[in-house]
Protein backbone atom coordinates (compact mmCIF):
# COMPACT_ATOMS: atom_id res chain seq x y z
CA UNK A 1 0.00 0.00 0.00
CA UNK A 2 2.86 2.34 0.81
CA UNK A 3 4.29 1.90 -2.68
CA UNK A 4 0.92 2.58 -4.33
CA UNK A 5 0.50 5.75 -2.30
CA UNK A 6 4.10 6.83 -2.78
CA UNK A 7 4.81 7.25 0.94
CA UNK A 8 8.18 8.18 2.42
CA UNK A 9 9.62 6.36 5.45
CA UNK A 10 8.19 8.81 7.98
CA UNK A 11 4.72 8.52 6.44
CA UNK A 12 5.00 4.71 6.36
CA UNK A 13 5.78 4.59 10.09
CA UNK A 14 2.97 7.02 10.95
CA UNK A 15 0.46 5.12 8.78
CA UNK A 16 1.52 1.78 10.25
CA UNK A 17 1.16 3.16 13.77
CA UNK A 18 -2.31 4.56 12.98
CA UNK A 19 -3.54 1.33 11.37
CA UNK A 20 -2.33 -0.76 14.32
CA UNK A 21 -4.01 1.62 16.77
CA UNK A 22 -7.26 1.39 14.82
CA UNK A 23 -7.00 -2.40 14.80
CA UNK A 24 -6.47 -2.57 18.57
CA UNK A 25 -9.36 -0.18 19.11
CA UNK A 26 -11.60 -2.28 16.86
CA UNK A 27 -10.63 -5.48 18.71
CA UNK A 28 -11.36 -3.87 22.08
CA UNK A 29 -14.73 -2.66 20.81
CA UNK A 30 -15.59 -6.12 19.50
CA UNK A 31 -14.62 -7.69 22.82
CA UNK A 32 -16.82 -5.20 24.66
CA UNK A 33 -19.76 -5.98 22.35
CA UNK A 34 -19.21 -9.72 22.80
CA UNK A 35 -19.32 -9.30 26.59
CA UNK A 36 -22.52 -7.25 26.33
CA UNK A 37 -24.13 -9.92 24.15
CA UNK A 38 -23.24 -12.63 26.64
CA UNK A 39 -24.63 -10.54 29.50
CA UNK A 40 -27.85 -9.97 27.58
CA UNK A 41 -28.16 -13.70 26.90
CA UNK A 42 -27.72 -14.47 30.61
CA UNK A 43 -30.27 -11.83 31.59
CA UNK A 44 -32.78 -13.15 29.06
CA UNK A 45 -32.28 -16.71 30.32
CA UNK A 46 -32.79 -15.66 33.93
CA UNK A 47 -35.92 -13.71 32.96
CA UNK A 48 -37.34 -16.70 31.04
CA UNK A 49 -36.73 -18.96 34.03
CA UNK A 50 -38.45 -16.48 36.36
CA UNK A 51 -41.41 -16.23 33.96
CA UNK A 52 -41.72 -20.02 33.85
CA UNK A 53 -41.70 -20.14 37.66
CA UNK A 54 -44.44 -17.49 37.82
CA UNK A 55 -46.51 -19.46 35.30
CA UNK A 56 -46.08 -22.65 37.35
CA UNK A 57 -47.38 -20.79 40.42
CA UNK A 58 -50.47 -19.58 38.52
CA UNK A 59 -51.37 -22.71 36.52
CA UNK A 60 -52.12 -26.24 37.62
CA UNK A 61 -49.74 -29.00 36.51
CA UNK A 62 -52.14 -30.08 33.74
CA UNK A 63 -52.61 -26.51 32.51
CA UNK A 64 -48.86 -25.95 32.54
CA UNK A 65 -48.30 -29.17 30.55
CA UNK A 66 -50.92 -28.02 28.00
CA UNK A 67 -49.20 -24.64 27.77
CA UNK A 68 -45.87 -26.33 27.03
CA UNK A 69 -47.53 -28.42 24.31
CA UNK A 70 -49.15 -25.33 22.76
CA UNK A 71 -45.79 -23.53 22.77
CA UNK A 72 -44.13 -26.54 21.15
CA UNK A 73 -46.82 -26.73 18.43
CA UNK A 74 -46.48 -23.01 17.74
CA UNK A 75 -42.73 -23.33 17.46
CA UNK A 76 -43.07 -26.25 15.05
CA UNK A 77 -45.47 -24.24 12.89
CA UNK A 78 -43.08 -21.27 12.82
CA UNK A 79 -40.14 -23.46 11.82
CA UNK A 80 -42.21 -25.19 9.15
CA UNK A 81 -43.28 -21.81 7.78
CA UNK A 82 -39.68 -20.68 7.68
CA UNK A 83 -38.69 -23.82 5.81
CA UNK A 84 -41.43 -23.25 3.27
CA UNK A 85 -40.20 -19.69 2.73
CA UNK A 86 -36.55 -20.83 2.55
CA UNK A 87 -35.42 -18.87 5.61
CA UNK A 88 -33.61 -21.66 7.42
CA UNK A 89 -29.82 -21.47 7.41
CA UNK A 90 -28.26 -23.28 4.50
CA UNK A 91 -31.28 -22.70 2.29
CA UNK A 92 -31.69 -19.94 -0.19
CA UNK A 93 -33.77 -16.93 0.56
CA UNK A 94 -36.81 -16.30 -1.68
CA UNK A 95 -35.30 -13.09 -3.06
CA UNK A 96 -31.99 -14.83 -3.70
CA UNK A 97 -33.76 -17.48 -5.74
CA UNK A 98 -35.85 -14.91 -7.55
CA UNK A 99 -32.80 -12.97 -8.71
CA UNK A 100 -30.45 -15.88 -9.38
CA UNK A 101 -28.69 -16.02 -12.75
CA UNK A 102 -30.78 -18.98 -13.92
CA UNK A 103 -34.00 -17.11 -13.27
CA UNK A 104 -32.54 -14.00 -14.88
CA UNK A 105 -32.04 -15.94 -18.11
CA UNK A 106 -35.63 -17.11 -17.98
CA UNK A 107 -36.92 -13.60 -17.35
CA UNK A 108 -34.96 -11.79 -20.06
CA UNK A 109 -37.83 -12.13 -22.53
CA UNK A 110 -40.33 -10.88 -19.96
CA UNK A 111 -38.11 -7.97 -19.04
CA UNK A 112 -37.59 -6.96 -22.67
CA UNK A 113 -41.33 -7.14 -23.33
CA UNK A 114 -42.04 -4.97 -20.26
CA UNK A 115 -39.43 -2.41 -21.33
CA UNK A 116 -40.98 -2.23 -24.80
CA UNK A 117 -44.47 -1.89 -23.33
CA UNK A 118 -43.31 0.88 -20.96
CA UNK A 119 -41.70 2.75 -23.85
CA UNK A 120 -44.92 2.49 -25.86
CA UNK A 121 -46.99 3.75 -22.94
CA UNK A 122 -44.66 6.72 -22.46
CA UNK A 123 -44.92 7.51 -26.15
CA UNK A 124 -48.75 7.43 -26.03
CA UNK A 125 -48.79 9.66 -22.95
CA UNK A 126 -46.47 12.08 -24.69
CA UNK A 127 -48.77 12.18 -27.76
CA UNK A 128 -51.80 12.89 -25.57
CA UNK A 129 -50.11 15.81 -23.84
CA UNK A 130 -48.86 17.49 -27.05
CA UNK A 131 -51.19 20.22 -28.41
CA UNK A 132 -52.59 19.56 -31.88
CA UNK A 133 -50.92 21.54 -34.66
CA UNK A 134 -53.70 21.43 -37.23
CA UNK A 135 -54.27 25.18 -37.27
CA UNK A 136 -57.78 24.87 -35.81
CA UNK A 137 -59.41 27.20 -33.34
Coordinates of C-alpha atoms in Angstrom, one line a residue:
X1 CA 0.0 0.0 0.0
X2 CA 2.9 2.3 0.8
X3 CA 4.3 1.9 -2.7
X4 CA 0.9 2.6 -4.3
X5 CA 0.5 5.8 -2.3
X6 CA 4.1 6.8 -2.8
X7 CA 4.8 7.3 0.9
X8 CA 8.2 8.2 2.4
X9 CA 9.6 6.4 5.4
X10 CA 8.2 8.8 8.0
X11 CA 4.7 8.5 6.4
X12 CA 5.0 4.7 6.4
X13 CA 5.8 4.6 10.1
X14 CA 3.0 7.0 10.9
X15 CA 0.5 5.1 8.8
X16 CA 1.5 1.8 10.3
X17 CA 1.2 3.2 13.8
X18 CA -2.3 4.6 13.0
X19 CA -3.5 1.3 11.4
X20 CA -2.3 -0.8 14.3
X21 CA -4.0 1.6 16.8
X22 CA -7.3 1.4 14.8
X23 CA -7.0 -2.4 14.8
X24 CA -6.5 -2.6 18.6
X25 CA -9.4 -0.2 19.1
X26 CA -11.6 -2.3 16.9
X27 CA -10.6 -5.5 18.7
X28 CA -11.4 -3.9 22.1
X29 CA -14.7 -2.7 20.8
X30 CA -15.6 -6.1 19.5
X31 CA -14.6 -7.7 22.8
X32 CA -16.8 -5.2 24.7
X33 CA -19.8 -6.0 22.4
X34 CA -19.2 -9.7 22.8
X35 CA -19.3 -9.3 26.6
X36 CA -22.5 -7.2 26.3
X37 CA -24.1 -9.9 24.1
X38 CA -23.2 -12.6 26.6
X39 CA -24.6 -10.5 29.5
X40 CA -27.9 -10.0 27.6
X41 CA -28.2 -13.7 26.9
X42 CA -27.7 -14.5 30.6
X43 CA -30.3 -11.8 31.6
X44 CA -32.8 -13.2 29.1
X45 CA -32.3 -16.7 30.3
X46 CA -32.8 -15.7 33.9
X47 CA -35.9 -13.7 33.0
X48 CA -37.3 -16.7 31.0
X49 CA -36.7 -19.0 34.0
X50 CA -38.4 -16.5 36.4
X51 CA -41.4 -16.2 34.0
X52 CA -41.7 -20.0 33.9
X53 CA -41.7 -20.1 37.7
X54 CA -44.4 -17.5 37.8
X55 CA -46.5 -19.5 35.3
X56 CA -46.1 -22.6 37.3
X57 CA -47.4 -20.8 40.4
X58 CA -50.5 -19.6 38.5
X59 CA -51.4 -22.7 36.5
X60 CA -52.1 -26.2 37.6
X61 CA -49.7 -29.0 36.5
X62 CA -52.1 -30.1 33.7
X63 CA -52.6 -26.5 32.5
X64 CA -48.9 -25.9 32.5
X65 CA -48.3 -29.2 30.6
X66 CA -50.9 -28.0 28.0
X67 CA -49.2 -24.6 27.8
X68 CA -45.9 -26.3 27.0
X69 CA -47.5 -28.4 24.3
X70 CA -49.2 -25.3 22.8
X71 CA -45.8 -23.5 22.8
X72 CA -44.1 -26.5 21.2
X73 CA -46.8 -26.7 18.4
X74 CA -46.5 -23.0 17.7
X75 CA -42.7 -23.3 17.5
X76 CA -43.1 -26.3 15.0
X77 CA -45.5 -24.2 12.9
X78 CA -43.1 -21.3 12.8
X79 CA -40.1 -23.5 11.8
X80 CA -42.2 -25.2 9.2
X81 CA -43.3 -21.8 7.8
X82 CA -39.7 -20.7 7.7
X83 CA -38.7 -23.8 5.8
X84 CA -41.4 -23.3 3.3
X85 CA -40.2 -19.7 2.7
X86 CA -36.6 -20.8 2.6
X87 CA -35.4 -18.9 5.6
X88 CA -33.6 -21.7 7.4
X89 CA -29.8 -21.5 7.4
X90 CA -28.3 -23.3 4.5
X91 CA -31.3 -22.7 2.3
X92 CA -31.7 -19.9 -0.2
X93 CA -33.8 -16.9 0.6
X94 CA -36.8 -16.3 -1.7
X95 CA -35.3 -13.1 -3.1
X96 CA -32.0 -14.8 -3.7
X97 CA -33.8 -17.5 -5.7
X98 CA -35.8 -14.9 -7.5
X99 CA -32.8 -13.0 -8.7
X100 CA -30.5 -15.9 -9.4
X101 CA -28.7 -16.0 -12.8
X102 CA -30.8 -19.0 -13.9
X103 CA -34.0 -17.1 -13.3
X104 CA -32.5 -14.0 -14.9
X105 CA -32.0 -15.9 -18.1
X106 CA -35.6 -17.1 -18.0
X107 CA -36.9 -13.6 -17.3
X108 CA -35.0 -11.8 -20.1
X109 CA -37.8 -12.1 -22.5
X110 CA -40.3 -10.9 -20.0
X111 CA -38.1 -8.0 -19.0
X112 CA -37.6 -7.0 -22.7
X113 CA -41.3 -7.1 -23.3
X114 CA -42.0 -5.0 -20.3
X115 CA -39.4 -2.4 -21.3
X116 CA -41.0 -2.2 -24.8
X117 CA -44.5 -1.9 -23.3
X118 CA -43.3 0.9 -21.0
X119 CA -41.7 2.7 -23.8
X120 CA -44.9 2.5 -25.9
X121 CA -47.0 3.8 -22.9
X122 CA -44.7 6.7 -22.5
X123 CA -44.9 7.5 -26.2
X124 CA -48.7 7.4 -26.0
X125 CA -48.8 9.7 -22.9
X126 CA -46.5 12.1 -24.7
X127 CA -48.8 12.2 -27.8
X128 CA -51.8 12.9 -25.6
X129 CA -50.1 15.8 -23.8
X130 CA -48.9 17.5 -27.0
X131 CA -51.2 20.2 -28.4
X132 CA -52.6 19.6 -31.9
X133 CA -50.9 21.5 -34.7
X134 CA -53.7 21.4 -37.2
X135 CA -54.3 25.2 -37.3
X136 CA -57.8 24.9 -35.8
X137 CA -59.4 27.2 -33.3

